[in-house]
Amino acid sequence: MAGRPGDPPTFRYRDLFPWLHVFHAFRLARDGRKVLLAAAALLLIAAGNRLLSTLPFASEESAPRWPWAASPASAARGLEASGPDWLVESAAELLRPLAHLLEPGRVLLGRADVGASAVAWAQLLWALAVWSFLGAAITRMAAVEFARDERISLMSAGRFAGSRFLSYFSSPLLPIGFILAMWVLCFVGGLIGRLPWVGETLAGALWFIPLALGFFMALLVIGIAAGWPLMVATISSEATDAYDGFSRSYSYIYSRPWHAVWYAIVAVAYGLVVLVWVKLVASFVVYLAGWAVSLGLNLDDVGSPWTPFVSDLSDPARFTRDTPGWISAGRPLAGFWLHALVLAVVAFASSYFWTAATIIYMLLRQSEDATDLDEVYVTTEAERDDLLPLVGAAASEQAVIERPAKPPEGASQREDATG
């Protein structure tokens, strides 16, 4: 709000240090609706990978991993865990949506066979499809809330993401298509080198062409790894097409590389702090609940109070009781709720990822295009007027015709009789 004339200018630290806006990510990411969308995405991707792992030509790398089992010792290990390994695992959880894209890409860039490449392509496209809807809905909610401090409904975010699903899905496929085209050219150069007598000489003389193509492919691969979240945030903020999402993300990354790197470092560092805090709270909740319930159940051996649900939940040796039904029925049911808690923690990390990516996009847009942070595309939906229309009122563009009042029935007959 602007001050009155004569008032001293106000100083805001965020104007001098715009990266401080990244600290809004935790407040926006803890929204239960965003966490629910992230949890649904993680489950869908895991279910798809589980289905792909049943194919006869699937490799061990495509083995299914549920969200709560991706890093078994870090999901809710809490106070018992410490050291750099736990921080690395927490950072991996923060970047899990990006890993869904990079892990299949790593298989494709290697010397994988046809079966492994087919599974990797299916995993990549399935992850893109899931995040192009659910991740897009998260970024749409985050963009409107960050820019305008307004909350939009879950249905509104879903309609927005669904109407632009093809743009979200095809935006990262554009650089992938360019990479494939240049790969084919290099492959053709290898075929030329197989020609008898002159093949190797010709391939060696023209080796600068594959090197140039490799350079452009490297730029595209780096742009996908760093720019895919920005592509999703671009379309959610600007309501543009796939090409605009692709071009803006690459332009911001390569024209403002140090800004992008610094914002990413701040986002990851702050994300580690808040994720560690969330894990400690979840671990303390499990400890307090398990401590009280185990005393009430008179359990003989409760094992380590900090890891009752990150180890094998089907192992009856941790909890022993005379009643066999406790092991056969009670423990799996308790394990369901404990897994749900771990899923909520992991889903919060993915919600933070997309929220921070949206804020970083707006900061890069401000530094590159001088666009205010409060500018975001807002859909104009026709509002239904609940008031009943006025009876007898004419339209504004029509002339108003006054009609004489109609006499009551029988009035004209009485006048003729008396007249």
GROMACS .gro file of C-alpha atoms in nm:
model
  419
    1MET     CA    1   0.000   0.000   0.000
    2ALA     CA    2   0.140   0.340  -0.100
    3GLY     CA    3   0.212   0.586   0.177
    4ARG     CA    4   0.073   0.937   0.210
    5PRO     CA    5   0.253   1.235   0.054
    6GLY     CA    6   0.540   1.344   0.272
    7ASP     CA    7   0.585   1.007   0.442
    8PRO     CA    8   0.939   0.865   0.433
    9PRO     CA    9   0.990   0.585   0.181
   10THR     CA   10   0.945   0.240   0.324
   11PHE     CA   11   1.229  -0.012   0.298
   12ARG     CA   12   1.157  -0.378   0.241
   13TYR     CA   13   1.428  -0.637   0.253
   14ARG     CA   14   1.259  -0.843  -0.019
   15ASP     CA   15   1.309  -0.556  -0.265
   16LEU     CA   16   1.683  -0.564  -0.202
   17PHE     CA   17   1.705  -0.943  -0.160
   18PRO     CA   18   1.433  -1.096  -0.378
   19TRP     CA   19   1.548  -1.448  -0.294
   20LEU     CA   20   1.383  -1.402   0.045
   21HIS     CA   21   1.054  -1.474  -0.131
   22VAL     CA   22   1.162  -1.839  -0.148
   23PHE     CA   23   1.088  -1.864   0.224
   24HIS     CA   24   0.718  -1.836   0.139
   25ALA     CA   25   0.738  -2.186  -0.007
   26PHE     CA   26   0.685  -2.364   0.324
   27ARG     CA   27   0.369  -2.168   0.405
   28LEU     CA   28   0.226  -2.241   0.060
   29ALA     CA   29   0.342  -2.603   0.038
   30ARG     CA   30   0.193  -2.714   0.369
   31ASP     CA   31  -0.157  -2.674   0.224
   32GLY     CA   32  -0.337  -3.004   0.268
   33ARG     CA   33  -0.482  -2.987  -0.083
   34LYS     CA   34  -0.139  -2.961  -0.242
   35VAL     CA   35  -0.009  -3.245  -0.025
   36LEU     CA   36  -0.308  -3.456  -0.130
   37LEU     CA   37  -0.238  -3.391  -0.499
   38ALA     CA   38   0.129  -3.477  -0.452
   39ALA     CA   39   0.042  -3.799  -0.267
   40ALA     CA   40  -0.193  -3.903  -0.548
   41ALA     CA   41   0.080  -3.836  -0.805
   42LEU     CA   42   0.339  -4.039  -0.615
   43LEU     CA   43   0.099  -4.332  -0.581
   44LEU     CA   44   0.002  -4.322  -0.948
   45ILE     CA   45   0.364  -4.313  -1.064
   46ALA     CA   46   0.456  -4.599  -0.831
   47ALA     CA   47   0.158  -4.803  -0.949
   48GLY     CA   48   0.254  -4.744  -1.312
   49ASN     CA   49   0.613  -4.851  -1.248
   50ARG     CA   50   0.484  -5.158  -1.068
   51LEU     CA   51   0.278  -5.250  -1.373
   52LEU     CA   52   0.573  -5.192  -1.606
   53SER     CA   53   0.795  -5.411  -1.391
   54THR     CA   54   0.575  -5.710  -1.472
   55LEU     CA   55   0.675  -5.696  -1.839
   56PRO     CA   56   0.897  -5.988  -1.942
   57PHE     CA   57   1.175  -5.765  -2.073
   58ALA     CA   58   1.180  -5.530  -1.771
   59SER     CA   59   1.511  -5.502  -1.588
   60GLU     CA   60   1.577  -5.485  -1.216
   61GLU     CA   61   1.608  -5.105  -1.235
   62SER     CA   62   1.236  -5.081  -1.311
   63ALA     CA   63   1.140  -5.266  -0.993
   64PRO     CA   64   0.846  -5.099  -0.819
   65ARG     CA   65   0.913  -4.869  -0.527
   66TRP     CA   66   0.628  -4.725  -0.329
   67PRO     CA   67   0.674  -4.371  -0.195
   68TRP     CA   68   0.720  -4.489   0.162
   69ALA     CA   69   0.978  -4.750   0.057
   70ALA     CA   70   1.195  -4.547  -0.182
   71SER     CA   71   1.436  -4.465   0.098
   72PRO     CA   72   1.339  -4.706   0.376
   73ALA     CA   73   1.564  -4.560   0.643
   74SER     CA   74   1.485  -4.195   0.584
   75ALA     CA   75   1.111  -4.168   0.545
   76ALA     CA   76   1.049  -4.120   0.915
   77ARG     CA   77   1.362  -4.228   1.096
   78GLY     CA   78   1.363  -3.901   1.283
   79LEU     CA   79   1.587  -3.844   1.579
   80GLU     CA   80   1.760  -4.178   1.544
   81ALA     CA   81   1.904  -4.076   1.207
   82SER     CA   82   2.182  -3.824   1.164
   83GLY     CA   83   2.477  -3.748   0.947
   84PRO     CA   84   2.530  -3.656   0.583
   85ASP     CA   85   2.363  -3.972   0.450
   86TRP     CA   86   2.031  -3.867   0.596
   87LEU     CA   87   2.066  -3.519   0.444
   88VAL     CA   88   2.142  -3.672   0.105
   89GLU     CA   89   1.834  -3.891   0.133
   90SER     CA   90   1.624  -3.591   0.236
   91ALA     CA   91   1.754  -3.393  -0.062
   92ALA     CA   92   1.660  -3.687  -0.286
   93GLU     CA   93   1.307  -3.675  -0.144
   94LEU     CA   94   1.284  -3.303  -0.219
   95LEU     CA   95   1.389  -3.363  -0.581
   96ARG     CA   96   1.184  -3.677  -0.631
   97PRO     CA   97   0.955  -3.529  -0.905
   98LEU     CA   98   1.266  -3.438  -1.101
   99ALA     CA   99   1.410  -3.785  -1.042
  100HIS     CA  100   1.103  -3.935  -1.207
  101LEU     CA  101   1.222  -3.765  -1.526
  102LEU     CA  102   1.598  -3.805  -1.486
  103GLU     CA  103   1.616  -4.173  -1.388
  104PRO     CA  104   1.458  -4.299  -1.712
  105GLY     CA  105   1.672  -4.047  -1.899
  106ARG     CA  106   1.984  -4.193  -1.744
  107VAL     CA  107   1.884  -4.537  -1.874
  108LEU     CA  108   1.816  -4.397  -2.220
  109LEU     CA  109   2.151  -4.216  -2.233
  110GLY     CA  110   2.331  -4.538  -2.145
  111ARG     CA  111   2.385  -4.845  -2.359
  112ALA     CA  112   2.060  -5.014  -2.261
  113ASP     CA  113   1.900  -5.288  -2.467
  114VAL     CA  114   1.571  -5.250  -2.649
  115GLY     CA  115   1.361  -5.386  -2.362
  116ALA     CA  116   1.514  -5.159  -2.098
  117SER     CA  117   1.484  -4.859  -2.331
  118ALA     CA  118   1.116  -4.932  -2.394
  119VAL     CA  119   1.046  -4.953  -2.022
  120ALA     CA  120   1.241  -4.631  -1.961
  121TRP     CA  121   1.041  -4.449  -2.229
  122ALA     CA  122   0.717  -4.575  -2.076
  123GLN     CA  123   0.825  -4.463  -1.728
  124LEU     CA  124   0.928  -4.121  -1.856
  125LEU     CA  125   0.604  -4.061  -2.046
  126TRP     CA  126   0.391  -4.189  -1.757
  127ALA     CA  127   0.566  -3.962  -1.507
  128LEU     CA  128   0.523  -3.667  -1.743
  129ALA     CA  129   0.154  -3.744  -1.784
  130VAL     CA  130   0.091  -3.766  -1.409
  131TRP     CA  131   0.283  -3.452  -1.318
  132SER     CA  132   0.139  -3.266  -1.618
  133PHE     CA  133  -0.198  -3.281  -1.443
  134LEU     CA  134  -0.141  -3.312  -1.068
  135GLY     CA  135   0.186  -3.118  -1.057
  136ALA     CA  136   0.031  -2.854  -1.283
  137ALA     CA  137  -0.261  -2.818  -1.042
  138ILE     CA  138  -0.016  -2.765  -0.755
  139THR     CA  139   0.178  -2.498  -0.942
  140ARG     CA  140  -0.145  -2.326  -1.047
  141MET     CA  141  -0.262  -2.303  -0.684
  142ALA     CA  142   0.083  -2.186  -0.573
  143ALA     CA  143   0.107  -1.922  -0.847
  144VAL     CA  144  -0.226  -1.759  -0.766
  145GLU     CA  145  -0.168  -1.775  -0.392
  146PHE     CA  146   0.185  -1.633  -0.415
  147ALA     CA  147   0.105  -1.355  -0.662
  148ARG     CA  148  -0.240  -1.246  -0.542
  149ASP     CA  149  -0.258  -1.395  -0.192
  150GLU     CA  150  -0.580  -1.567  -0.296
  151ARG     CA  151  -0.678  -1.930  -0.265
  152ILE     CA  152  -0.844  -2.104  -0.555
  153SER     CA  153  -1.049  -2.417  -0.523
  154LEU     CA  154  -0.920  -2.763  -0.600
  155MET     CA  155  -1.176  -2.797  -0.879
  156SER     CA  156  -1.066  -2.470  -1.037
  157ALA     CA  157  -0.700  -2.577  -1.035
  158GLY     CA  158  -0.796  -2.916  -1.178
  159ARG     CA  159  -0.998  -2.760  -1.460
  160PHE     CA  160  -0.709  -2.527  -1.543
  161ALA     CA  161  -0.457  -2.812  -1.551
  162GLY     CA  162  -0.690  -3.037  -1.748
  163SER     CA  163  -0.765  -2.774  -2.013
  164ARG     CA  164  -0.391  -2.724  -2.075
  165PHE     CA  165  -0.277  -3.081  -2.026
  166LEU     CA  166  -0.130  -3.110  -2.376
  167SER     CA  167   0.077  -2.795  -2.323
  168TYR     CA  168   0.215  -2.925  -1.994
  169PHE     CA  169   0.285  -3.267  -2.143
  170SER     CA  170   0.442  -3.159  -2.472
  171SER     CA  171   0.656  -2.872  -2.342
  172PRO     CA  172   0.945  -3.097  -2.224
  173LEU     CA  173   0.895  -3.320  -2.527
  174LEU     CA  174   1.005  -3.036  -2.757
  175PRO     CA  175   1.372  -3.038  -2.643
  176ILE     CA  176   1.360  -3.418  -2.625
  177GLY     CA  177   1.253  -3.421  -2.989
  178PHE     CA  178   1.542  -3.191  -3.082
  179ILE     CA  179   1.781  -3.424  -2.899
  180LEU     CA  180   1.648  -3.725  -3.086
  181ALA     CA  181   1.683  -3.547  -3.420
  182MET     CA  182   2.049  -3.460  -3.352
  183TRP     CA  183   2.112  -3.810  -3.221
  184VAL     CA  184   1.985  -3.951  -3.548
  185LEU     CA  185   2.224  -3.726  -3.740
  186CYS     CA  186   2.516  -3.850  -3.532
  187PHE     CA  187   2.398  -4.208  -3.585
  188VAL     CA  188   2.395  -4.150  -3.960
  189GLY     CA  189   2.751  -4.020  -3.931
  190GLY     CA  190   2.843  -4.348  -3.767
  191LEU     CA  191   2.686  -4.539  -4.054
  192ILE     CA  192   2.891  -4.333  -4.298
  193GLY     CA  193   3.204  -4.434  -4.110
  194ARG     CA  194   3.127  -4.800  -4.188
  195LEU     CA  195   3.169  -4.745  -4.560
  196PRO     CA  196   3.463  -4.941  -4.702
  197TRP     CA  197   3.792  -4.764  -4.775
  198VAL     CA  198   3.674  -4.401  -4.733
  199GLY     CA  199   3.429  -4.434  -4.445
  200GLU     CA  200   3.663  -4.384  -4.152
  201THR     CA  201   3.852  -4.106  -4.328
  202LEU     CA  202   3.531  -3.922  -4.410
  203ALA     CA  203   3.395  -3.966  -4.057
  204GLY     CA  204   3.719  -3.837  -3.908
  205ALA     CA  205   3.725  -3.533  -4.136
  206LEU     CA  206   3.366  -3.446  -4.046
  207TRP     CA  207   3.404  -3.521  -3.674
  208PHE     CA  208   3.346  -3.155  -3.589
  209ILE     CA  209   2.981  -3.196  -3.689
  210PRO     CA  210   2.902  -3.461  -3.422
  211LEU     CA  211   3.095  -3.251  -3.170
  212ALA     CA  212   2.880  -2.946  -3.250
  213LEU     CA  213   2.565  -3.156  -3.230
  214GLY     CA  214   2.684  -3.304  -2.901
  215PHE     CA  215   2.733  -2.954  -2.764
  216PHE     CA  216   2.376  -2.856  -2.849
  217MET     CA  217   2.246  -3.184  -2.710
  218ALA     CA  218   2.429  -3.116  -2.384
  219LEU     CA  219   2.268  -2.773  -2.359
  220LEU     CA  220   1.925  -2.924  -2.420
  221VAL     CA  221   1.977  -3.200  -2.162
  222ILE     CA  222   2.091  -2.949  -1.899
  223GLY     CA  223   1.795  -2.731  -1.986
  224ILE     CA  224   1.552  -3.018  -1.938
  225ALA     CA  225   1.701  -3.113  -1.603
  226ALA     CA  226   1.686  -2.756  -1.472
  227GLY     CA  227   1.399  -2.617  -1.676
  228TRP     CA  228   1.122  -2.876  -1.669
  229PRO     CA  229   0.976  -2.747  -1.338
  230LEU     CA  230   0.994  -2.394  -1.478
  231MET     CA  231   0.804  -2.507  -1.789
  232VAL     CA  232   0.517  -2.626  -1.571
  233ALA     CA  233   0.528  -2.306  -1.363
  234THR     CA  234   0.530  -2.093  -1.680
  235ILE     CA  235   0.212  -2.244  -1.818
  236SER     CA  236   0.043  -2.226  -1.477
  237SER     CA  237   0.131  -1.859  -1.435
  238GLU     CA  238   0.085  -1.733  -1.790
  239ALA     CA  239  -0.170  -1.979  -1.934
  240THR     CA  240   0.046  -2.009  -2.248
  241ASP     CA  241   0.128  -2.296  -2.482
  242ALA     CA  242   0.400  -2.560  -2.482
  243TYR     CA  243   0.645  -2.360  -2.690
  244ASP     CA  244   0.626  -2.058  -2.460
  245GLY     CA  245   0.690  -2.280  -2.159
  246PHE     CA  246   0.991  -2.433  -2.333
  247SER     CA  247   1.134  -2.102  -2.460
  248ARG     CA  248   1.087  -1.908  -2.135
  249SER     CA  249   1.247  -2.174  -1.918
  250TYR     CA  250   1.554  -2.205  -2.140
  251SER     CA  251   1.579  -1.828  -2.178
  252TYR     CA  252   1.568  -1.764  -1.804
  253ILE     CA  253   1.816  -2.041  -1.722
  254TYR     CA  254   2.079  -1.945  -1.977
  255SER     CA  255   2.036  -1.568  -1.955
  256ARG     CA  256   2.027  -1.563  -1.572
  257PRO     CA  257   2.228  -1.872  -1.477
  258TRP     CA  258   2.364  -1.738  -1.148
  259HIS     CA  259   2.022  -1.617  -1.039
  260ALA     CA  260   1.878  -1.960  -1.115
  261VAL     CA  261   2.159  -2.142  -0.935
  262TRP     CA  262   2.134  -1.919  -0.627
  263TYR     CA  263   1.756  -1.949  -0.606
  264ALA     CA  264   1.785  -2.327  -0.638
  265ILE     CA  265   2.047  -2.343  -0.361
  266VAL     CA  266   1.831  -2.135  -0.129
  267ALA     CA  267   1.523  -2.344  -0.209
  268VAL     CA  268   1.700  -2.676  -0.149
  269ALA     CA  269   1.871  -2.558   0.171
  270TYR     CA  270   1.548  -2.418   0.313
  271GLY     CA  271   1.361  -2.727   0.198
  272LEU     CA  272   1.603  -2.951   0.386
  273VAL     CA  273   1.544  -2.751   0.704
  274VAL     CA  274   1.165  -2.768   0.684
  275LEU     CA  275   1.166  -3.133   0.574
  276VAL     CA  276   1.388  -3.230   0.867
  277TRP     CA  277   1.152  -3.045   1.097
  278VAL     CA  278   0.849  -3.223   0.947
  279LYS     CA  279   1.022  -3.559   0.986
  280LEU     CA  280   1.107  -3.489   1.349
  281VAL     CA  281   0.748  -3.392   1.423
  282ALA     CA  282   0.620  -3.707   1.249
  283SER     CA  283   0.869  -3.922   1.441
  284PHE     CA  284   0.770  -3.763   1.771
  285VAL     CA  285   0.404  -3.823   1.693
  286VAL     CA  286   0.472  -4.191   1.624
  287TYR     CA  287   0.681  -4.223   1.937
  288LEU     CA  288   0.420  -4.069   2.167
  289ALA     CA  289   0.140  -4.274   2.013
  290GLY     CA  290   0.340  -4.598   2.021
  291TRP     CA  291   0.461  -4.534   2.376
  292ALA     CA  292   0.111  -4.488   2.516
  293VAL     CA  293  -0.057  -4.764   2.314
  294SER     CA  294   0.217  -5.019   2.386
  295LEU     CA  295   0.173  -4.963   2.760
  296GLY     CA  296  -0.200  -5.009   2.727
  297LEU     CA  297  -0.156  -5.329   2.525
  298ASN     CA  298   0.107  -5.460   2.768
  299LEU     CA  299   0.350  -5.547   2.492
  300ASP     CA  300   0.658  -5.741   2.595
  301ASP     CA  301   0.897  -5.598   2.336
  302VAL     CA  302   0.838  -5.274   2.149
  303GLY     CA  303   1.188  -5.254   2.004
  304SER     CA  304   1.322  -4.917   1.899
  305PRO     CA  305   1.053  -4.652   1.948
  306TRP     CA  306   1.178  -4.443   1.657
  307THR     CA  307   1.158  -4.707   1.383
  308PRO     CA  308   0.840  -4.909   1.431
  309PHE     CA  309   0.723  -4.856   1.076
  310VAL     CA  310   1.023  -4.801   0.851
  311SER     CA  311   1.146  -5.156   0.898
  312ASP     CA  312   0.952  -5.465   0.793
  313LEU     CA  313   0.601  -5.413   0.925
  314SER     CA  314   0.516  -5.776   0.869
  315ASP     CA  315   0.785  -5.892   1.113
  316PRO     CA  316   0.603  -6.015   1.428
  317ALA     CA  317   0.924  -6.034   1.630
  318ARG     CA  318   0.916  -5.663   1.709
  319PHE     CA  319   0.578  -5.681   1.880
  320THR     CA  320   0.493  -5.999   2.071
  321ARG     CA  321   0.171  -6.071   2.255
  322ASP     CA  322  -0.018  -6.375   2.369
  323THR     CA  323  -0.314  -6.297   2.142
  324PRO     CA  324  -0.236  -6.418   1.788
  325GLY     CA  325  -0.493  -6.184   1.637
  326TRP     CA  326  -0.278  -5.883   1.724
  327ILE     CA  327  -0.006  -5.998   1.487
  328SER     CA  328  -0.237  -6.125   1.213
  329ALA     CA  329  -0.484  -5.834   1.202
  330GLY     CA  330  -0.390  -5.547   1.429
  331ARG     CA  331  -0.037  -5.489   1.308
  332PRO     CA  332  -0.119  -5.466   0.933
  333LEU     CA  333  -0.400  -5.223   1.010
  334ALA     CA  334  -0.171  -5.010   1.223
  335GLY     CA  335   0.089  -5.034   0.949
  336PHE     CA  336  -0.160  -4.888   0.700
  337TRP     CA  337  -0.195  -4.568   0.903
  338LEU     CA  338   0.177  -4.548   0.966
  339HIS     CA  339   0.245  -4.583   0.594
  340ALA     CA  340  -0.011  -4.309   0.532
  341LEU     CA  341   0.183  -4.083   0.768
  342VAL     CA  342   0.507  -4.154   0.584
  343LEU     CA  343   0.331  -4.087   0.254
  344ALA     CA  344   0.213  -3.750   0.385
  345VAL     CA  345   0.571  -3.657   0.477
  346VAL     CA  346   0.705  -3.758   0.135
  347ALA     CA  347   0.414  -3.586  -0.041
  348PHE     CA  348   0.490  -3.265   0.146
  349ALA     CA  349   0.840  -3.275  -0.002
  350SER     CA  350   0.694  -3.297  -0.354
  351SER     CA  351   0.447  -3.019  -0.277
  352TYR     CA  352   0.738  -2.803  -0.163
  353PHE     CA  353   0.928  -2.886  -0.483
  354TRP     CA  354   0.653  -2.757  -0.713
  355THR     CA  355   0.577  -2.457  -0.493
  356ALA     CA  356   0.942  -2.351  -0.480
  357ALA     CA  357   0.972  -2.401  -0.858
  358THR     CA  358   0.679  -2.164  -0.908
  359ILE     CA  359   0.833  -1.896  -0.687
  360ILE     CA  360   1.172  -1.934  -0.860
  361TYR     CA  361   1.004  -1.891  -1.198
  362MET     CA  362   0.841  -1.565  -1.088
  363LEU     CA  363   1.169  -1.437  -0.948
  364LEU     CA  364   1.352  -1.518  -1.272
  365ARG     CA  365   1.071  -1.357  -1.470
  366GLN     CA  366   1.103  -1.043  -1.261
  367SER     CA  367   1.481  -1.022  -1.309
  368GLU     CA  368   1.467  -1.094  -1.683
  369ASP     CA  369   1.143  -0.930  -1.801
  370ALA     CA  370   1.085  -0.678  -1.518
  371THR     CA  371   0.744  -0.834  -1.456
  372ASP     CA  372   0.591  -0.769  -1.116
  373LEU     CA  373   0.557  -1.065  -0.886
  374ASP     CA  374   0.184  -1.005  -0.844
  375GLU     CA  375   0.109  -1.060  -1.213
  376VAL     CA  376  -0.052  -1.394  -1.289
  377TYR     CA  377  -0.316  -1.508  -1.532
  378VAL     CA  378  -0.659  -1.522  -1.375
  379THR     CA  379  -0.947  -1.698  -1.544
  380THR     CA  380  -1.263  -1.496  -1.593
  381GLU     CA  381  -1.554  -1.720  -1.509
  382ALA     CA  382  -1.906  -1.593  -1.557
  383GLU     CA  383  -2.077  -1.553  -1.224
  384ARG     CA  384  -2.439  -1.655  -1.195
  385ASP     CA  385  -2.667  -1.387  -1.055
  386ASP     CA  386  -2.887  -1.540  -0.792
  387LEU     CA  387  -3.127  -1.244  -0.794
  388LEU     CA  388  -3.448  -1.297  -0.984
  389PRO     CA  389  -3.493  -1.074  -1.290
  390LEU     CA  390  -3.716  -0.775  -1.241
  391VAL     CA  391  -4.058  -0.842  -1.386
  392GLY     CA  392  -4.163  -0.591  -1.648
  393ALA     CA  393  -3.819  -0.422  -1.681
  394ALA     CA  394  -3.709  -0.364  -2.039
  395ALA     CA  395  -3.363  -0.421  -2.173
  396SER     CA  396  -3.126  -0.125  -2.174
  397GLU     CA  397  -3.118  -0.102  -2.553
  398GLN     CA  398  -3.498  -0.114  -2.593
  399ALA     CA  399  -3.744   0.170  -2.554
  400VAL     CA  400  -3.963   0.165  -2.248
  401ILE     CA  401  -4.332   0.153  -2.344
  402GLU     CA  402  -4.576   0.256  -2.075
  403ARG     CA  403  -4.903   0.067  -2.085
  404PRO     CA  404  -5.220   0.189  -1.916
  405ALA     CA  405  -5.331  -0.002  -1.618
  406LYS     CA  406  -5.587  -0.266  -1.704
  407PRO     CA  407  -5.916  -0.204  -1.527
  408PRO     CA  408  -6.040  -0.478  -1.306
  409GLU     CA  409  -6.286  -0.724  -1.450
  410GLY     CA  410  -6.645  -0.599  -1.442
  411ALA     CA  411  -6.549  -0.235  -1.401
  412SER     CA  412  -6.644  -0.142  -1.760
  413GLN     CA  413  -6.981  -0.317  -1.728
  414ARG     CA  414  -7.068  -0.127  -1.410
  415GLU     CA  415  -6.977   0.202  -1.580
  416ASP     CA  416  -7.213   0.123  -1.876
  417ALA     CA  417  -7.493   0.031  -1.636
  418THR     CA  418  -7.463   0.350  -1.433
  419GLY     CA  419  -7.399   0.568  -1.738
   0.00000   0.00000   0.00000
